[in-house]
PDB file of N, CA and C in Angstrom:
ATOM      1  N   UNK T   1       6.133  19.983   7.631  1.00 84.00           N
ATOM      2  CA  UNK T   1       6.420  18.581   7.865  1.00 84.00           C
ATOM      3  C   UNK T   1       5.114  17.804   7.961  1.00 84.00           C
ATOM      4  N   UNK T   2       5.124  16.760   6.973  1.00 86.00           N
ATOM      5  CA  UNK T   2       4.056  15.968   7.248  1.00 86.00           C
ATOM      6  C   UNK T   2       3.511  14.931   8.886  1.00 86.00           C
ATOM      7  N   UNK T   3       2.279  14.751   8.986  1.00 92.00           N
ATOM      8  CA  UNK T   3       2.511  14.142  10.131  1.00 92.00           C
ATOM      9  C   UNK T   3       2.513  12.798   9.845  1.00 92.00           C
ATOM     10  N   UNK T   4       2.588  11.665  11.193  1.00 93.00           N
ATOM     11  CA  UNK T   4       2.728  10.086  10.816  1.00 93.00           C
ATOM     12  C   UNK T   4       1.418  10.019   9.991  1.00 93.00           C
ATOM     13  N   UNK T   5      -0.044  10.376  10.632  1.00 94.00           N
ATOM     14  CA  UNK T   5      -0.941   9.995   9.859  1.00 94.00           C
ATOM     15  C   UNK T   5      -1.536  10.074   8.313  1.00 94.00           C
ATOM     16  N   UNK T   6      -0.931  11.442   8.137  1.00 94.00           N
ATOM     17  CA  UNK T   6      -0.752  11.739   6.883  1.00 94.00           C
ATOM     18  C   UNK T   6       0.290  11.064   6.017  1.00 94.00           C
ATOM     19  N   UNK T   7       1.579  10.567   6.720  1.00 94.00           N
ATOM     20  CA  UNK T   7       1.953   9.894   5.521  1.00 94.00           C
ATOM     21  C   UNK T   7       1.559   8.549   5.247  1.00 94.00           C
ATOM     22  N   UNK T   8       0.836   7.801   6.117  1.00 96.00           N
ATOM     23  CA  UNK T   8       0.104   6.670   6.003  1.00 96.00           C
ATOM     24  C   UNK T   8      -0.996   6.750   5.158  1.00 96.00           C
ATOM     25  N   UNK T   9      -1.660   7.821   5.341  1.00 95.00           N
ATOM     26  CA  UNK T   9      -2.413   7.911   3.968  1.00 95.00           C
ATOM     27  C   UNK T   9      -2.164   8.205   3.228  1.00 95.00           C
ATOM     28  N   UNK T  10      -0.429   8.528   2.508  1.00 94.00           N
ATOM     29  CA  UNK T  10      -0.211   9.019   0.961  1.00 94.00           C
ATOM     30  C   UNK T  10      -0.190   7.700   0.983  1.00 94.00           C
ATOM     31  N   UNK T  11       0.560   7.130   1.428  1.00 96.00           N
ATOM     32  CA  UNK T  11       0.905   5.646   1.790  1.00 96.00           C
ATOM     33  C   UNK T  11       0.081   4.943   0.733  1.00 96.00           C
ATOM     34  N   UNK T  12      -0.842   4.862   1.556  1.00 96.00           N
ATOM     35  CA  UNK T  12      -2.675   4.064   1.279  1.00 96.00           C
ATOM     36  C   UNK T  12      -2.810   4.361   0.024  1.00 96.00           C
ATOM     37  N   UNK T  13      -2.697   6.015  -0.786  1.00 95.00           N
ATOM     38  CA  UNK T  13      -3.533   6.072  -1.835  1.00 95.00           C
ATOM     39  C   UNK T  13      -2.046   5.502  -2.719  1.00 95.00           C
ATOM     40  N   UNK T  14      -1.086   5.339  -2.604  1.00 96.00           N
ATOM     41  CA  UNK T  14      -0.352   5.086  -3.162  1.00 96.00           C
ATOM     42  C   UNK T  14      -0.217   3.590  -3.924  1.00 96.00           C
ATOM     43  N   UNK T  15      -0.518   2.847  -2.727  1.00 97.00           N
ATOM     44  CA  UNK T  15      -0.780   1.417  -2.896  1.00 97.00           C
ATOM     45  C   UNK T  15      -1.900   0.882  -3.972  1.00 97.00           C
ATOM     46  N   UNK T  16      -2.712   1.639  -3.580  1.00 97.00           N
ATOM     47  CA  UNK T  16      -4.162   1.758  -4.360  1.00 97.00           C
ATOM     48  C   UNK T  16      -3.849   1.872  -5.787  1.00 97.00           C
ATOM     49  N   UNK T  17      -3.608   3.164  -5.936  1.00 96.00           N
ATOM     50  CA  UNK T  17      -2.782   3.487  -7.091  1.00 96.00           C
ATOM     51  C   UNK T  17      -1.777   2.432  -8.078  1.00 96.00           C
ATOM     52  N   UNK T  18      -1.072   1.965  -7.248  1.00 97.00           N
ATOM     53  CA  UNK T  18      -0.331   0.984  -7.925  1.00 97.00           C
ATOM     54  C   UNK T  18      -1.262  -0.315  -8.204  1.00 97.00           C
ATOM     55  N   UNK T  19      -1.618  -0.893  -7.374  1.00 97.00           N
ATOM     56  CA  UNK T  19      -2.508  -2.449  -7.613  1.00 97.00           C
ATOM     57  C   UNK T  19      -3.449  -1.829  -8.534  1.00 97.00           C
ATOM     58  N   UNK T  20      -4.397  -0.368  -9.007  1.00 98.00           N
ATOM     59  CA  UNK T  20      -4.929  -0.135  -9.745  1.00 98.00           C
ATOM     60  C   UNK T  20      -4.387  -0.146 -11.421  1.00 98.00           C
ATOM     61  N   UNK T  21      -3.118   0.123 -11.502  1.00 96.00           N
ATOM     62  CA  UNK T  21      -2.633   0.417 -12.428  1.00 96.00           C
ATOM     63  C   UNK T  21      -2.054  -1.211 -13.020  1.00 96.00           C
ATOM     64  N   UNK T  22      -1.935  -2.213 -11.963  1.00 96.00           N
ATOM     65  CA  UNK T  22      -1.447  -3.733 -12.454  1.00 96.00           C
ATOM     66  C   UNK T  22      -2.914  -3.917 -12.867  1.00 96.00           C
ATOM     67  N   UNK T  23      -3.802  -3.503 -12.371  1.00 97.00           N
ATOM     68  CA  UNK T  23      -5.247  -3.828 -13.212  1.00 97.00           C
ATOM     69  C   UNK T  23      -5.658  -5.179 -11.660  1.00 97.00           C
ATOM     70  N   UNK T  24      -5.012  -5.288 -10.396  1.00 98.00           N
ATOM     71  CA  UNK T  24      -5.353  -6.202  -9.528  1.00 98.00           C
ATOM     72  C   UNK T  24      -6.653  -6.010  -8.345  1.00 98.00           C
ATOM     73  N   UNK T  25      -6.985  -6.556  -8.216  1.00 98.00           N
ATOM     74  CA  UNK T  25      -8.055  -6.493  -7.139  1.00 98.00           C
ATOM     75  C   UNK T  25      -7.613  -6.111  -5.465  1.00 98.00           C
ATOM     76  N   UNK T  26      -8.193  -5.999  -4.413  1.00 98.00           N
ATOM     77  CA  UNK T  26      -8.060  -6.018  -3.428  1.00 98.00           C
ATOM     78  C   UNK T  26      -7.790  -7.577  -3.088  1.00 98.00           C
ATOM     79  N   UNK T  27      -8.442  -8.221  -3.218  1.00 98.00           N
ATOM     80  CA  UNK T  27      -8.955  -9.690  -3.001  1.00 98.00           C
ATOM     81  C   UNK T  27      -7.480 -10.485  -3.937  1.00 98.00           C
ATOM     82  N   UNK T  28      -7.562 -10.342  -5.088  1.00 98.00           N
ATOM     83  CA  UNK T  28      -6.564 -10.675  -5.454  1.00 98.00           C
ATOM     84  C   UNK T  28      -4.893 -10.536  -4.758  1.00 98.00           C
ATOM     85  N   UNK T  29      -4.810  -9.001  -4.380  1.00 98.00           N
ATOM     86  CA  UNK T  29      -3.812  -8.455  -3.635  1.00 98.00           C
ATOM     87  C   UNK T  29      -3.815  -9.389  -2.494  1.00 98.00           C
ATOM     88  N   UNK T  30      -4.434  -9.564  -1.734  1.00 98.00           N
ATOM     89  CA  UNK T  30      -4.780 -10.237  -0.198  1.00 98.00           C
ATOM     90  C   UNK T  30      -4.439 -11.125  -0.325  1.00 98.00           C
ATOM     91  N   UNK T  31      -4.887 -12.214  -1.481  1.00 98.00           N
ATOM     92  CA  UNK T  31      -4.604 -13.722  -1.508  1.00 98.00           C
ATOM     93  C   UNK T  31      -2.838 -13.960  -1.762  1.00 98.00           C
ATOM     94  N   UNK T  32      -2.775 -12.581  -2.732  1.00 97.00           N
ATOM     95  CA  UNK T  32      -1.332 -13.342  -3.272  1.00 97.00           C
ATOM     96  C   UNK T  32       0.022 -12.745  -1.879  1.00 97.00           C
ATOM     97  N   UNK T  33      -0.611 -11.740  -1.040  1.00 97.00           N
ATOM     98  CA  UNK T  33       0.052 -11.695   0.263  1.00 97.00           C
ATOM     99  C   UNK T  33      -0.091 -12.576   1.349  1.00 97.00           C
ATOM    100  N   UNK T  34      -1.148 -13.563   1.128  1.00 97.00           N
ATOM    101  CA  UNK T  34      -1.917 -13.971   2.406  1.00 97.00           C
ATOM    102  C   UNK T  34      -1.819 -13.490   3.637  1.00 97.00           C
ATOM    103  N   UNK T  35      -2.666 -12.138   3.553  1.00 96.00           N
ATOM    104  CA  UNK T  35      -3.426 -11.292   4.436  1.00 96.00           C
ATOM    105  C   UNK T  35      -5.096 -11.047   4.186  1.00 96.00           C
ATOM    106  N   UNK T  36      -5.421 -10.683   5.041  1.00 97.00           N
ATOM    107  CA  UNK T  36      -7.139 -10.716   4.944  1.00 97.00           C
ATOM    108  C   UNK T  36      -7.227  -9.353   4.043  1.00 97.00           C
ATOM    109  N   UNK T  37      -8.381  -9.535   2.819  1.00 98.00           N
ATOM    110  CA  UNK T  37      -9.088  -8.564   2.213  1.00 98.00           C
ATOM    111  C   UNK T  37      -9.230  -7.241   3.151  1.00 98.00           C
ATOM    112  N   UNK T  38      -9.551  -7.509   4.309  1.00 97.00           N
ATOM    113  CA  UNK T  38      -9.896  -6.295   5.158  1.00 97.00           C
ATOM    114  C   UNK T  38      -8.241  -5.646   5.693  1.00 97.00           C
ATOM    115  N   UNK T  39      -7.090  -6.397   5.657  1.00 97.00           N
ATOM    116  CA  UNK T  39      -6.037  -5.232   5.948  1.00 97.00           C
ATOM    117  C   UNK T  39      -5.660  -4.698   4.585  1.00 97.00           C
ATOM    118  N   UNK T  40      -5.839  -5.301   3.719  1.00 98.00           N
ATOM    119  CA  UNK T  40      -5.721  -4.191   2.054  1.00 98.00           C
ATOM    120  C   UNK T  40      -6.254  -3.077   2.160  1.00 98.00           C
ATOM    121  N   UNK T  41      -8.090  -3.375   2.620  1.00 98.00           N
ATOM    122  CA  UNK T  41      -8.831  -2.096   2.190  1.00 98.00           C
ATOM    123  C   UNK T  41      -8.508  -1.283   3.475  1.00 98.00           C
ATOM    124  N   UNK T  42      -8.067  -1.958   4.705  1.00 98.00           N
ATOM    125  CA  UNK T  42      -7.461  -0.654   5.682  1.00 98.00           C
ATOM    126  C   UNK T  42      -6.738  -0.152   5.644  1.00 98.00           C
ATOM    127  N   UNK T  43      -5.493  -0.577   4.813  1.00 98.00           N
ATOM    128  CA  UNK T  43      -4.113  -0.039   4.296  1.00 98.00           C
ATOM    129  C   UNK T  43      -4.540   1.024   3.679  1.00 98.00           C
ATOM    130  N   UNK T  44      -5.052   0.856   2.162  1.00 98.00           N
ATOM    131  CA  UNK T  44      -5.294   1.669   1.696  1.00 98.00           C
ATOM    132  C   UNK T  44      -6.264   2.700   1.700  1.00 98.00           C
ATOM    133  N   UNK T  45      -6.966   2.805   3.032  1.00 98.00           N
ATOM    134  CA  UNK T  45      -7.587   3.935   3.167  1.00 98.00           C
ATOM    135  C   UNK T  45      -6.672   4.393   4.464  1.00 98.00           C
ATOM    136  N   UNK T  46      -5.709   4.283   4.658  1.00 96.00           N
ATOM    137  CA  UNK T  46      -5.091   5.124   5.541  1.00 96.00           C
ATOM    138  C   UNK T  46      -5.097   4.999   7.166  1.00 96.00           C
ATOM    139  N   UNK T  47      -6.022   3.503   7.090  1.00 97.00           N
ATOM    140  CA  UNK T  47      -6.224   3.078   8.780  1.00 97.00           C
ATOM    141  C   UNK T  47      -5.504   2.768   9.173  1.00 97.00           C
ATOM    142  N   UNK T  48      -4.475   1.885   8.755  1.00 96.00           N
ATOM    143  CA  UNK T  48      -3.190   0.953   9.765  1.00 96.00           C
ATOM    144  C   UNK T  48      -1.895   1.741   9.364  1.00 96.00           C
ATOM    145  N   UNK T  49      -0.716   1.110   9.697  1.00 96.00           N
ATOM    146  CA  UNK T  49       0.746   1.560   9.714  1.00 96.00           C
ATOM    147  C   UNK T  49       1.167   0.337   9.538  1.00 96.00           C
ATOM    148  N   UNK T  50       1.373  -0.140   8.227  1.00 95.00           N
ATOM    149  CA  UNK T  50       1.553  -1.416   7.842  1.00 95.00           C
ATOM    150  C   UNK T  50       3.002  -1.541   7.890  1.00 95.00           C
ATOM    151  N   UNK T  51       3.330  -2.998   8.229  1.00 96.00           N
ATOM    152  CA  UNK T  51       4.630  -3.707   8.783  1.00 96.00           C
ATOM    153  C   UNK T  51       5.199  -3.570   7.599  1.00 96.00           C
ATOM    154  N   UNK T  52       6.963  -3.898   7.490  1.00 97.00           N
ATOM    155  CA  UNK T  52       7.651  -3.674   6.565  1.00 97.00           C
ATOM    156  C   UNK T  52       7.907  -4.883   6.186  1.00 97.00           C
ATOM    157  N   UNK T  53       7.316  -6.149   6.471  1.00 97.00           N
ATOM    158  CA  UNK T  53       6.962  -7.517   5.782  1.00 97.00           C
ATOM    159  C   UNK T  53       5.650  -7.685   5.013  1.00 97.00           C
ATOM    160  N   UNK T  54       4.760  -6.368   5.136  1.00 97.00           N
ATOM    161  CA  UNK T  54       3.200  -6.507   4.909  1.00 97.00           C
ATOM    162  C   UNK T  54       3.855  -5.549   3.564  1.00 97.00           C
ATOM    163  N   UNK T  55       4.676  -4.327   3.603  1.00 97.00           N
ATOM    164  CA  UNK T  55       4.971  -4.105   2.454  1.00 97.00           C
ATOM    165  C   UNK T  55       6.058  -4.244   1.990  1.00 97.00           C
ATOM    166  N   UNK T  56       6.894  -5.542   1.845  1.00 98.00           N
ATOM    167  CA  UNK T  56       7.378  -6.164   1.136  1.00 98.00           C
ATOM    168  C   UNK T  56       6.790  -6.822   0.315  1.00 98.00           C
ATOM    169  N   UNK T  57       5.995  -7.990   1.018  1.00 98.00           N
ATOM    170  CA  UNK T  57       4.858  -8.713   0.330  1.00 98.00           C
ATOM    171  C   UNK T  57       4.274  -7.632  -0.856  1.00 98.00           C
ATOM    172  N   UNK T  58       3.531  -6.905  -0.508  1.00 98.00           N
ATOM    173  CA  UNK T  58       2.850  -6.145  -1.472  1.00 98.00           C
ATOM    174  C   UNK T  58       3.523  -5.281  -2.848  1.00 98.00           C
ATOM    175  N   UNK T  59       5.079  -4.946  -2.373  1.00 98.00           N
ATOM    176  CA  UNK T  59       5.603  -5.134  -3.344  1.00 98.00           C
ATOM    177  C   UNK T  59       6.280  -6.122  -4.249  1.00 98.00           C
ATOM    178  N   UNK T  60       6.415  -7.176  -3.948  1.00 98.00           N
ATOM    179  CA  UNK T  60       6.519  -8.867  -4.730  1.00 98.00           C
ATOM    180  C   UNK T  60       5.282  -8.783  -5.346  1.00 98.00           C
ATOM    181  N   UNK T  61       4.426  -8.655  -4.701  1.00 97.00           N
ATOM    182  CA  UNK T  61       3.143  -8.997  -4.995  1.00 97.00           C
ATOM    183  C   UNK T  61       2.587  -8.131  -6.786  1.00 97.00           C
ATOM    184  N   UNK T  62       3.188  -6.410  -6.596  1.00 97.00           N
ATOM    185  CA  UNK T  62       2.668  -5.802  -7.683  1.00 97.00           C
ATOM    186  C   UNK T  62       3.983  -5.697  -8.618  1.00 97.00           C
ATOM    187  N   UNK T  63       5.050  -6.372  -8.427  1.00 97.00           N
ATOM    188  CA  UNK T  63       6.359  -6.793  -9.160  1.00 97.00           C
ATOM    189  C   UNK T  63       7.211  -5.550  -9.122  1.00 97.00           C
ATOM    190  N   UNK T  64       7.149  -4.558  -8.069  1.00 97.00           N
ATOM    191  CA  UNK T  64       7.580  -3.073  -8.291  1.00 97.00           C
ATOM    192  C   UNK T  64       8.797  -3.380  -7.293  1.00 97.00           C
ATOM    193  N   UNK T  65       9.939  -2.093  -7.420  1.00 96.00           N
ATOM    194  CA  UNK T  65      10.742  -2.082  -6.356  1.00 96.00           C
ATOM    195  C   UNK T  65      10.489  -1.810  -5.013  1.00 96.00           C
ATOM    196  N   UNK T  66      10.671  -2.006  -3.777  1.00 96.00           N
ATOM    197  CA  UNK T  66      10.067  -1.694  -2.233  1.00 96.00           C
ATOM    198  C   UNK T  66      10.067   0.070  -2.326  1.00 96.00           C
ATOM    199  N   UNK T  67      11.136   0.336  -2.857  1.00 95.00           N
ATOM    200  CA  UNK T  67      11.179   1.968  -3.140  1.00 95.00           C
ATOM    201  C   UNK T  67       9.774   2.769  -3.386  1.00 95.00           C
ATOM    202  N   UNK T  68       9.807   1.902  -4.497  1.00 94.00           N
ATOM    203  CA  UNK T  68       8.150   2.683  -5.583  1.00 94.00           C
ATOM    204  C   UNK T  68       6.672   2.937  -4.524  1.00 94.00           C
ATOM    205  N   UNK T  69       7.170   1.921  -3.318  1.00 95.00           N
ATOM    206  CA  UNK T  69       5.906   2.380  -2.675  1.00 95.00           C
ATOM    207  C   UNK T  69       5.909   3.840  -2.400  1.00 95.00           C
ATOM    208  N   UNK T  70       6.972   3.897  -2.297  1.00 92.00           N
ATOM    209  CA  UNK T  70       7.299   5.954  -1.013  1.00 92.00           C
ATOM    210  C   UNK T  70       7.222   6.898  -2.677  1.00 92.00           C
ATOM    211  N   UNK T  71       7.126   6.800  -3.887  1.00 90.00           N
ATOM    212  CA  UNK T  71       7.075   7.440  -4.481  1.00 90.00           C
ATOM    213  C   UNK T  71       5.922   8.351  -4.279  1.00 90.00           C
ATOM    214  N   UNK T  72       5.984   9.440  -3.598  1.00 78.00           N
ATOM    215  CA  UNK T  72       4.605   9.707  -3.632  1.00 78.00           C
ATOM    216  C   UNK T  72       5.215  11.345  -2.713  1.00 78.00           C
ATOM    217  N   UNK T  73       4.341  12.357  -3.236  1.00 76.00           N
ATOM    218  CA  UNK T  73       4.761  14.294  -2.790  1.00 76.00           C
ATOM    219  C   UNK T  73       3.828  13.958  -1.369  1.00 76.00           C
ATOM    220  N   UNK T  74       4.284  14.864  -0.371  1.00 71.00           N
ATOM    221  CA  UNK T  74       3.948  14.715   0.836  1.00 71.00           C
ATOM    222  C   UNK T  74       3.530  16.364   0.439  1.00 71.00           C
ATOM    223  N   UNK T  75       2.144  16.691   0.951  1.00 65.00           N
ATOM    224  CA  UNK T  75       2.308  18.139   1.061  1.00 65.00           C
ATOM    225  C   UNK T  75       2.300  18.939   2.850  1.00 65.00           C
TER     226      UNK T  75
END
C-alpha cells in the first residue's frame, strides 16, 4: 500500500507530466489557475496535498478529465 506522501508525489509528477505534454509552463499554469507560480512548482514536486478546487482548476486548465489526474501506477 502506498503511503499519503507517496501518492502526492505520483500526484506531482503526474501533473508535470501532463502540463508538459500541453507544451504549458508553470507560470502559464499558475496564471490560468490564479494561484502563485510557487504552489505549481510545490505541487509538482510533491510538497503540498493540493485542494480538490486547486485540482479542478488545473484540470480546466490542461482541458483533461479530473480523472486523468489519478492516472498514474502507485508502486
Amino acid at each position: 500500500m502506498v503511503s499519503e506522501q507517496e501518492f502526492i508525489k505520483f500526484l506531482g509528477v503526474r501533473i508535470r507530466q501532463l502540463r508538459e505534454e500541453k507544451n504549458i509552463s508553470q507560470q502559464v499554469l499558475a496564471d490560468i489557475c490564479n494561484v502563485p507560480k510557487s504552489t505549481i512548482e510545490r505541487l509538482e514536486r510533491g510538497e503540498v496535498n493540493p485542494t480538490v478546487k486547486t485540482l479542478l482548476k488545473i484540470s480546466k486548465a490542461l482541458n483533461i478529465e479530473f480523472i486523468h489526474l489519478f492516472s498514474f501506477k502507485v508502486h
